[in-house]
Amino acid sequence: MTRTAALMSYEDVLGRFEPVLGLEVHVELSTATKMFCGCANRFGAEPNTLVCPTCLGLPGSLPVLNRAAVESVMRIGLALNCLIAPWCRFARKNYFYPDMPKNFQISQYDEPIAFDGSLVVALDDGSEFTVGIERVHMEEDTGKSLHRGSSTGRIHGSDHSLLDYNRAGVPLMEIVTKPVPGAGHRAPEVARCYVTALRDLLRALHVSDVRMDQGSLRCDANVSLTPRGASAFGTRTETKNVNSLRSVERAVRHEMQRQAEVLAGGGTVIQETRHFDEASWTTMAGRRKETSEDYRYFPEPDLVPIAPSQQWIEDLRTTLPELPWQRRARAQADWGLSDAELRDLVNAGALELIAATVDAGAPPSEARSWWVSYLTQQANTRDVELAELPVTPAQLARLIEMVTEGALTTTLARQVVDGVLAGEGEPDEVVAARGLAVVSDDSELQAAVDEALAAQPEVAEKIRGGKTAAAGAVVGAVMKATGGKADAKRVHELVLARCRP
Amino acid sequence: MTELTRWTAAALAQAIHTREVTAVAVTRAHLDRIAAVDGPVHAFLHVDAGGALAAAARVDAALDDDEAPASPLAGVPLALKDVFTTADMPTTCGSRTLRGWQPPYDATVVGRLREAGVVILGKTNMDEFAMGSSTENSGYGPTHNPWDLDRIPGGSGGGASASLAAFEAPLAIGTDTGGSIRQPSSVTGTVGVKPTYGGVSRYGLVAFSSSLDQGGPCARTVLDAALLHEIIGGHDPLDSTSIDAPVPPVAEAARQGSSGDLHGVRVGVVTQFSGEGYQPGVLRAFEAAVEQLTALGAEVVEVSCPSFDYALPAYYLIAPSECSSNLARFDGMRYGLREGDDGSRSAEEVMARTRDAGFGAEVKRRIMIGTYALSSGYYDAYYGQAQKVRTLIRRDFEAAFERVDVLVSPTTPTTAFRIGERVDDPLAMYLADLCTIPANLAGNAALSVPCGLSEEDGMPVGLQVMSPTQADHRGYRLAAAYEAARDAAAGESLINAVPQLEVATR
Amino acid sequence: MSTISRGEVARLAQLARLAVTESELDVFADQLDVILTSVARVGEVAADDIPPTSHAVPLTNVLRDDVVRPGLSQQQALAAAPSAEEGRFRVPRILAADDPQQRTDMGAEQS
Ligand SMILES: [Mg+2]
Ligand SMILES: [Zn+2]
């Protein structure tokens, strides 16, 4: 059993040190084909069926660069306010590993295609934090190994491995931040919100599935601590295997506390790669090498340089969709929201749902109110994302329309939504099937009013005597008798009219 | 009628296309010749008699159906250097690590040959992964020079050059990284062309040094080489470094040149390529060839290319560096030899044992040099500096081609040396490529055409003609003119001086 | 003067995955020494204002359309494999991330 290392309290850490973050995010691009060959870029196929001489690294094969991958990365670079290199090359990163068919990875080394940008990250309270982007570059993914002969299926203790190269050569993009100082106690939150913001951006650009759970977005978190008053950054560690947004936050927090404990005890932080353990929320050291690997980078001779013309860059810039922060600003202006209101709907993941509901004809305030309150409650109860609820913006817009027309009361409308969520069909079908329409027929209501007055003669007398406030009791009785389907306001009018002296 | 095996490819093609002779008869004649002489020559690693005869029969059938020939060389046999992938024959690159490896795909060059109706007889021997200048580095034993079986046929494409000189094939395909087409051609009295880099697809050419490798045609005449060049050349979307432009008009230039007139052609003699280390007979043959060019009307001047002195060291940094990376894939995990997998050893150990067992000494030596030259701390002084030399060499060429149309030199400083003579002295071996390397570093076109025999040993000498990038046709024109004058003066073709080879008996 | 030590040769052999015997180390050390001394001449032309040439022909922007092309079947892919199992290449045990640095950029691999 490993001893759990002591950790310094988070407050103490911040009292003595300033954390510095660095985040490296690898993203698999969702192109139709791989980076350097025409094999399909697809997840989940039978092993070694999406391969060709090039991605298997067969002797004699050559790479040819995928235009869509290059343009995706350039668009991402532009969206991140990066400069696009006027001329850049690929390099070979040489090292042996069985999941790499050529025993080198084609990557970019000292000439990334995009560099020197920034991403404005919205934190939980709605405030903004700007993260500098060092570089965005292109490379290729590796194959996948299955480890056999060990009880755990892990590499440790296995006696052989099985390799599938379907993923080999899938386009990867690596986004590296500049060192991020100044986040203070919010460093773990900044890390999580950065990855979230990046994910939302990539989603808006339609360049990747950005599924952390499937590995199409992978984050490595670098953390170092600078003692208060010192100027030079401390030694950093790199934590890998961080497979969810929450893990990013937890890994950074744990690493801050662990390093602080080491430093406070007079020790030194070792520059190393660590692995995040999802179960214990801690990071663990990998085995260290005595000598650092020498990748022997050199320019890839089989690929020619990329030299984007200004025209090409500008053409790509025009294809950029509205970016998430621009979208948020527009929504706030269009819908007249306060900062707090905007934050709430963004946090609820409701922005695009509300927008779609408004597009379907609903007034913004109604749309927002439904998604942020009743439907958010329903999503929480079911433990799903708001967008995963089985109700569409169009259905909600129809519902809101019925309420506005007076065909449904708010109470009834909630019952209709419940029916839609239960799979009972379109709102109109639910209304019909459950008999939820407001009773708007005066003769029907009149009969119910007369019946209620007859049942409470003393109340009727009071009203006739001028005590109109007593009408409430009669209205309540009518509402009860009609199962809530009556329009209470109309019932009130009818009661007063009947009892007019 | 002389034996079919002594005909030129152009003559064979014409006879086949006019139905004077069948492609099957031509192929059979060459297969018989291979059976008779390849024992002592050992030009071939693999002969595909069945496949060749079937391909020839298809050409005959199409011609019998009155179809137009698929190409000017349809029906003509060819020997293919075993460095191009073939889906129907093994591809070994002369290495034990690829013994019996059957690729699942054809190289682009191979596909073009097949479409053109060229009949592939088999795969020829070579220095392992094209590293060498003598074919002694083959994992399957050396090839012998048909002019003198005790001598080397050049390298790395010694199998290709020997197959031509032994009349086993009228055409061959080689690859030239530092001279591996031209130097073997020179020492076997045959014609070999390194096209402009990017002129012939590298897809399916097993890489030695990617930025230098170039496939090209080999033949016994300049016109034959040109006809083959036009079949294998041209843009290939599977090779990013392939030039997207028409093949230079090389066959037309060869025909134009054979008229023998070189008036208006400016020829530069590279002053760096003479003097110490050059065999006197080689220099005399070269000087005689230059006089011949003048006689044909060419204007000959001396041109100095000072950075060419640094071409050899630059090459022996760049090529090993790239090869150390290109050959990393031969690790016994996916194809080829796997050594030492006893169930207990790790992948890393098995890789190291496989590579130790599968590679010969020269390959290992170059991998080590390349690993060193690229490693951190040495990169700038070695690889980086070599890349700068490359720039200087390109500038020298550019400056020279401002003044002259082509540059000439001896192809290699000596004639064929004896087998075994240089195997223990890598630096001496490397000198064989002294004159050929600049064109690889700069990427421009160059060829070797026979220019007589050396007085000392009666072995062939080659004249190298270097042309600007994508002006391959200039070299063809000059070489064809020289070739015509040479043969006219001698009364017959130089290649006829190859001694009669012992006919193997069963 | 020897510019390259035995230890350095051993390290190079390790980087290049070449199993080298003790006696081969000496041979390599000698030969590499001779060759590297010879090629070091490239240093003589040193000039800061000379750009390096990585590609012989100055092409740029060679790109392919993002269109699927047929590749190999699983059977073709595995045909030359020294060992195969479950439609995959079977390889000897991979040492547990002895080399976390090496996998730095690769992410998703469990270790
Ligand atoms: Mg990377
Ligand atoms: Zn592929």
PDB file of N, CA, C and O and ligand atoms in Angstrom, chain A residues 34 36-40 50-57 165-166 168-169, chain C residues 69-72, ligand 2:
ATOM      1  N   LYS A  34      -7.691  10.565 -42.517  1.00  0.00           N
ATOM      2  CA  LYS A  34      -6.564  10.765 -41.612  1.00  0.00           C
ATOM      3  C   LYS A  34      -5.682  11.939 -42.075  1.00  0.00           C
ATOM      4  O   LYS A  34      -5.941  12.562 -43.093  1.00  0.00           O
ATOM      5  N   PHE A  36      -2.503  12.065 -43.100  1.00  0.00           N
ATOM      6  CA  PHE A  36      -1.577  11.934 -44.231  1.00  0.00           C
ATOM      7  C   PHE A  36      -1.966  10.852 -45.231  1.00  0.00           C
ATOM      8  O   PHE A  36      -1.175  10.501 -46.094  1.00  0.00           O
ATOM      9  N   CYS A  37      -3.156  10.287 -45.078  1.00  0.00           N
ATOM     10  CA  CYS A  37      -3.598   9.264 -46.036  1.00  0.00           C
ATOM     11  C   CYS A  37      -5.108   9.322 -46.150  1.00  0.00           C
ATOM     12  O   CYS A  37      -5.775   9.988 -45.368  1.00  0.00           O
ATOM     13  N   GLY A  38      -5.649   8.580 -47.104  1.00  0.00           N
ATOM     14  CA  GLY A  38      -7.080   8.637 -47.377  1.00  0.00           C
ATOM     15  C   GLY A  38      -7.909   7.661 -46.566  1.00  0.00           C
ATOM     16  O   GLY A  38      -9.084   7.448 -46.869  1.00  0.00           O
ATOM     17  N   CYS A  39      -7.341   7.056 -45.531  1.00  0.00           N
ATOM     18  CA  CYS A  39      -8.116   6.143 -44.694  1.00  0.00           C
ATOM     19  C   CYS A  39      -9.138   6.942 -43.881  1.00  0.00           C
ATOM     20  O   CYS A  39      -8.864   8.059 -43.466  1.00  0.00           O
ATOM     21  N   ALA A  40     -10.304   6.298 -43.652  1.00  0.00           N
ATOM     22  CA  ALA A  40     -11.356   6.971 -42.906  1.00  0.00           C
ATOM     23  C   ALA A  40     -10.901   7.246 -41.476  1.00  0.00           C
ATOM     24  O   ALA A  40     -10.278   6.400 -40.832  1.00  0.00           O
ATOM     25  N   LEU A  50      -9.074   0.207 -41.002  1.00  0.00           N
ATOM     26  CA  LEU A  50      -8.980   1.579 -41.534  1.00  0.00           C
ATOM     27  C   LEU A  50      -7.502   1.901 -41.685  1.00  0.00           C
ATOM     28  O   LEU A  50      -6.975   2.816 -41.056  1.00  0.00           O
ATOM     29  N   VAL A  51      -6.826   1.107 -42.496  1.00  0.00           N
ATOM     30  CA  VAL A  51      -5.375   1.262 -42.638  1.00  0.00           C
ATOM     31  C   VAL A  51      -4.973   1.130 -44.104  1.00  0.00           C
ATOM     32  O   VAL A  51      -5.701   0.562 -44.911  1.00  0.00           O
ATOM     33  N   CYS A  52      -3.788   1.668 -44.399  1.00  0.00           N
ATOM     34  CA  CYS A  52      -3.232   1.588 -45.753  1.00  0.00           C
ATOM     35  C   CYS A  52      -1.710   1.575 -45.591  1.00  0.00           C
ATOM     36  O   CYS A  52      -1.207   1.699 -44.473  1.00  0.00           O
ATOM     37  N   PRO A  53      -0.966   1.438 -46.680  1.00  0.00           N
ATOM     38  CA  PRO A  53       0.494   1.423 -46.534  1.00  0.00           C
ATOM     39  C   PRO A  53       1.030   2.625 -45.755  1.00  0.00           C
ATOM     40  O   PRO A  53       1.953   2.491 -44.945  1.00  0.00           O
ATOM     41  N   THR A  54       0.441   3.800 -45.965  1.00  0.00           N
ATOM     42  CA  THR A  54       0.980   5.002 -45.325  1.00  0.00           C
ATOM     43  C   THR A  54       0.784   4.995 -43.814  1.00  0.00           C
ATOM     44  O   THR A  54       1.725   5.199 -43.054  1.00  0.00           O
ATOM     45  N   CYS A  55      -0.444   4.738 -43.342  1.00  0.00           N
ATOM     46  CA  CYS A  55      -0.641   4.816 -41.885  1.00  0.00           C
ATOM     47  C   CYS A  55      -0.154   3.553 -41.182  1.00  0.00           C
ATOM     48  O   CYS A  55      -0.026   3.554 -39.960  1.00  0.00           O
ATOM     49  N   LEU A  56       0.140   2.493 -41.951  1.00  0.00           N
ATOM     50  CA  LEU A  56       0.807   1.339 -41.348  1.00  0.00           C
ATOM     51  C   LEU A  56       2.324   1.523 -41.386  1.00  0.00           C
ATOM     52  O   LEU A  56       3.063   0.684 -40.888  1.00  0.00           O
ATOM     53  N   GLY A  57       2.779   2.604 -42.015  1.00  0.00           N
ATOM     54  CA  GLY A  57       4.220   2.861 -42.089  1.00  0.00           C
ATOM     55  C   GLY A  57       4.953   1.835 -42.927  1.00  0.00           C
ATOM     56  O   GLY A  57       6.127   1.560 -42.683  1.00  0.00           O
ATOM     57  N   TYR A 165      -4.036  -0.320 -35.622  1.00  0.00           N
ATOM     58  CA  TYR A 165      -3.552   0.956 -36.151  1.00  0.00           C
ATOM     59  C   TYR A 165      -4.650   1.805 -36.791  1.00  0.00           C
ATOM     60  O   TYR A 165      -4.356   2.720 -37.545  1.00  0.00           O
ATOM     61  N   ASN A 166      -5.901   1.499 -36.480  1.00  0.00           N
ATOM     62  CA  ASN A 166      -6.973   2.333 -37.045  1.00  0.00           C
ATOM     63  C   ASN A 166      -6.825   3.793 -36.648  1.00  0.00           C
ATOM     64  O   ASN A 166      -7.159   4.693 -37.406  1.00  0.00           O
ATOM     65  N   ALA A 168      -3.961   5.212 -35.892  1.00  0.00           N
ATOM     66  CA  ALA A 168      -2.654   5.735 -36.304  1.00  0.00           C
ATOM     67  C   ALA A 168      -2.824   6.680 -37.481  1.00  0.00           C
ATOM     68  O   ALA A 168      -3.414   6.322 -38.485  1.00  0.00           O
ATOM     69  N   GLY A 169      -2.338   7.887 -37.321  1.00  0.00           N
ATOM     70  CA  GLY A 169      -2.435   8.865 -38.403  1.00  0.00           C
ATOM     71  C   GLY A 169      -3.662   9.753 -38.340  1.00  0.00           C
ATOM     72  O   GLY A 169      -3.858  10.601 -39.208  1.00  0.00           O
TER      73      GLY A 169
ATOM     74  N   ARG C  69     -10.176   7.160 -49.401  1.00  0.00           N
ATOM     75  CA  ARG C  69      -9.673   6.263 -50.442  1.00  0.00           C
ATOM     76  C   ARG C  69      -9.635   4.856 -49.872  1.00  0.00           C
ATOM     77  O   ARG C  69      -9.330   4.678 -48.706  1.00  0.00           O
ATOM     78  N   PRO C  70      -9.914   3.854 -50.695  1.00  0.00           N
ATOM     79  CA  PRO C  70      -9.852   2.495 -50.160  1.00  0.00           C
ATOM     80  C   PRO C  70      -8.434   2.152 -49.697  1.00  0.00           C
ATOM     81  O   PRO C  70      -7.458   2.533 -50.339  1.00  0.00           O
ATOM     82  N   GLY C  71      -8.340   1.460 -48.586  1.00  0.00           N
ATOM     83  CA  GLY C  71      -7.036   1.054 -48.061  1.00  0.00           C
ATOM     84  C   GLY C  71      -6.890  -0.448 -48.146  1.00  0.00           C
ATOM     85  O   GLY C  71      -7.291  -1.062 -49.132  1.00  0.00           O
ATOM     86  N   LEU C  72      -6.324  -1.023 -47.101  1.00  0.00           N
ATOM     87  CA  LEU C  72      -6.080  -2.461 -47.077  1.00  0.00           C
ATOM     88  C   LEU C  72      -7.147  -3.160 -46.233  1.00  0.00           C
ATOM     89  O   LEU C  72      -7.709  -2.576 -45.316  1.00  0.00           O
TER      90      LEU C  72
HETATM   91 ZN    ZN D   2      -4.017   5.053 -44.130  1.00  0.00          ZN
END
